[in-house]
């Protein structure tokens, strides 16, 4: 998927006013996701996403995997976006559901395997929640 195509899907899903807002939210969410993943997994995910998104994942994932759950993940998104928890959930889902469309099923499974079940609904995979 091309970068502009990815952002267009996020913009539509998130009902953002313009491409700039979709782009800002996308980089924020992916940067926080990369902080949660093992650096090797962030790089594997980056390999299947367009260049600017890949760069965000790789640079944000350099510090190693953090052990935070979905609630803290959403809290970090809310803080970064200056938004409410509900808006952060909306933002995260807009981006992560687009990731689900953009990467292979195997890569998505690898990502979800590293995350607690509370993350699955954010990727549009509520059936995987435990």
Short mmCIF file of C-alpha atoms in Angstrom, two decimals:
data_model
loop_
_atom_site.label_atom_id
_atom_site.label_comp_id
_atom_site.label_asym_id
_atom_site.label_seq_id
_atom_site.Cartn_x
_atom_site.Cartn_y
_atom_site.Cartn_z
CA UNK A 1 0.00 0.00 0.00
CA UNK A 2 1.34 3.45 -0.89
CA UNK A 3 1.78 6.14 1.76
CA UNK A 4 -0.93 8.43 0.36
CA UNK A 5 -3.30 5.47 0.08
CA UNK A 6 -2.64 4.47 3.69
CA UNK A 7 -3.29 8.01 4.92
CA UNK A 8 -6.46 8.29 2.82
CA UNK A 9 -7.82 5.14 4.47
CA UNK A 10 -6.94 6.44 7.95
CA UNK A 11 -8.54 9.78 7.13
CA UNK A 12 -11.74 8.09 5.97
CA UNK A 13 -11.87 5.69 8.94
CA UNK A 14 -11.10 8.38 11.47
CA UNK A 15 -13.25 11.01 9.78
CA UNK A 16 -10.40 13.52 10.00
CA UNK A 17 -10.75 17.02 8.59
CA UNK A 18 -7.69 16.77 6.37
CA UNK A 19 -4.74 14.63 5.36
CA UNK A 20 -2.42 16.47 7.76
CA UNK A 21 -4.49 15.39 10.77
CA UNK A 22 -4.59 11.77 9.53
CA UNK A 23 -0.83 11.86 9.02
CA UNK A 24 -0.15 13.26 12.50
CA UNK A 25 -2.37 10.65 14.18
CA UNK A 26 -0.87 7.83 12.10
CA UNK A 27 2.71 8.63 13.06
CA UNK A 28 1.74 9.11 16.72
CA UNK A 29 -0.05 5.76 16.97
CA UNK A 30 2.62 3.81 15.10
CA UNK A 31 5.37 5.42 17.16
CA UNK A 32 3.71 4.33 20.39
CA UNK A 33 3.02 0.85 18.99
CA UNK A 34 6.71 0.52 18.11
CA UNK A 35 7.62 1.29 21.73
CA UNK A 36 5.51 -1.72 22.77
CA UNK A 37 6.95 -4.18 20.24
CA UNK A 38 10.31 -5.94 20.31
CA UNK A 39 12.63 -3.94 18.00
CA UNK A 40 12.91 -6.88 15.57
CA UNK A 41 9.12 -7.06 15.27
CA UNK A 42 8.87 -3.30 14.75
CA UNK A 43 11.35 -3.71 11.88
CA UNK A 44 9.38 -6.64 10.42
CA UNK A 45 6.20 -4.59 10.53
CA UNK A 46 8.00 -1.59 9.05
CA UNK A 47 9.12 -3.72 6.09
CA UNK A 48 5.48 -4.07 5.03
CA UNK A 49 4.49 -0.42 5.39
CA UNK A 50 5.29 2.63 3.22
CA UNK A 51 8.63 4.40 3.77
CA UNK A 52 7.63 7.27 6.08
CA UNK A 53 5.64 4.88 8.30
CA UNK A 54 8.50 2.39 8.30
CA UNK A 55 10.87 5.13 9.44
CA UNK A 56 8.57 6.01 12.35
CA UNK A 57 8.35 2.38 13.46
CA UNK A 58 12.09 1.79 13.26
CA UNK A 59 13.14 4.99 15.03
CA UNK A 60 10.50 4.69 17.79
CA UNK A 61 11.23 1.01 18.32
CA UNK A 62 14.93 1.42 19.05
CA UNK A 63 14.51 1.50 22.82
CA UNK A 64 13.22 -2.05 23.21
CA UNK A 65 9.81 -3.42 24.01
CA UNK A 66 7.87 -1.75 26.79
CA UNK A 67 5.53 -3.88 28.88
CA UNK A 68 2.47 -1.67 28.82
CA UNK A 69 -1.07 -2.88 28.19
CA UNK A 70 -3.80 -1.51 25.96
CA UNK A 71 -5.05 0.97 28.56
CA UNK A 72 -1.63 2.58 28.92
CA UNK A 73 -1.18 2.48 25.14
CA UNK A 74 -4.41 4.47 24.74
CA UNK A 75 -3.34 6.81 27.53
CA UNK A 76 -0.12 7.54 25.66
CA UNK A 77 -2.07 8.16 22.45
CA UNK A 78 -4.43 10.49 24.32
CA UNK A 79 -1.53 12.41 25.84
CA UNK A 80 0.29 12.69 22.52
CA UNK A 81 -2.83 13.85 20.72
CA UNK A 82 -4.11 16.06 23.52
CA UNK A 83 -7.34 14.05 23.38
CA UNK A 84 -9.74 12.13 25.58
CA UNK A 85 -9.43 8.39 26.15
CA UNK A 86 -12.40 7.76 23.86
CA UNK A 87 -10.87 9.86 21.07
CA UNK A 88 -7.56 8.04 21.53
CA UNK A 89 -9.34 4.72 21.06
CA UNK A 90 -10.94 6.07 17.87
CA UNK A 91 -7.58 7.33 16.60
CA UNK A 92 -5.75 4.09 17.41
CA UNK A 93 -8.42 2.00 15.73
CA UNK A 94 -8.39 4.14 12.59
CA UNK A 95 -4.66 3.58 12.23
CA UNK A 96 -4.38 -0.02 13.41
CA UNK A 97 -7.33 -1.27 11.33
CA UNK A 98 -5.56 0.25 8.33
CA UNK A 99 -2.38 -1.57 9.34
CA UNK A 100 -4.45 -4.78 9.34
CA UNK A 101 -5.35 -4.14 5.69
CA UNK A 102 -1.82 -3.18 4.68
CA UNK A 103 0.21 -6.11 6.02
CA UNK A 104 0.14 -9.86 5.52
CA UNK A 105 -1.89 -12.05 7.83
CA UNK A 106 1.29 -13.67 9.10
CA UNK A 107 2.81 -10.34 10.04
CA UNK A 108 -0.39 -9.24 11.77
CA UNK A 109 -0.38 -12.49 13.76
CA UNK A 110 3.26 -11.87 14.75
CA UNK A 111 2.38 -8.40 16.01
CA UNK A 112 -0.72 -9.54 17.89
CA UNK A 113 1.22 -12.40 19.48
CA UNK A 114 3.50 -9.85 21.16
CA UNK A 115 0.59 -7.83 22.53
CA UNK A 116 -1.87 -8.59 25.34
CA UNK A 117 -5.37 -9.47 24.13
CA UNK A 118 -6.69 -5.98 24.91
CA UNK A 119 -5.00 -4.73 21.76
CA UNK A 120 -6.85 -7.03 19.34
CA UNK A 121 -10.04 -4.92 19.14
CA UNK A 122 -7.93 -1.89 18.16
CA UNK A 123 -6.79 -3.87 15.11
CA UNK A 124 -10.40 -4.80 14.29
CA UNK A 125 -9.86 -8.30 15.67
CA UNK A 126 -12.18 -8.30 18.69
CA UNK A 127 -12.70 -12.05 18.32
CA UNK A 128 -9.10 -12.57 19.41
CA UNK A 129 -9.64 -10.87 22.78
CA UNK A 130 -9.24 -13.06 25.80
#
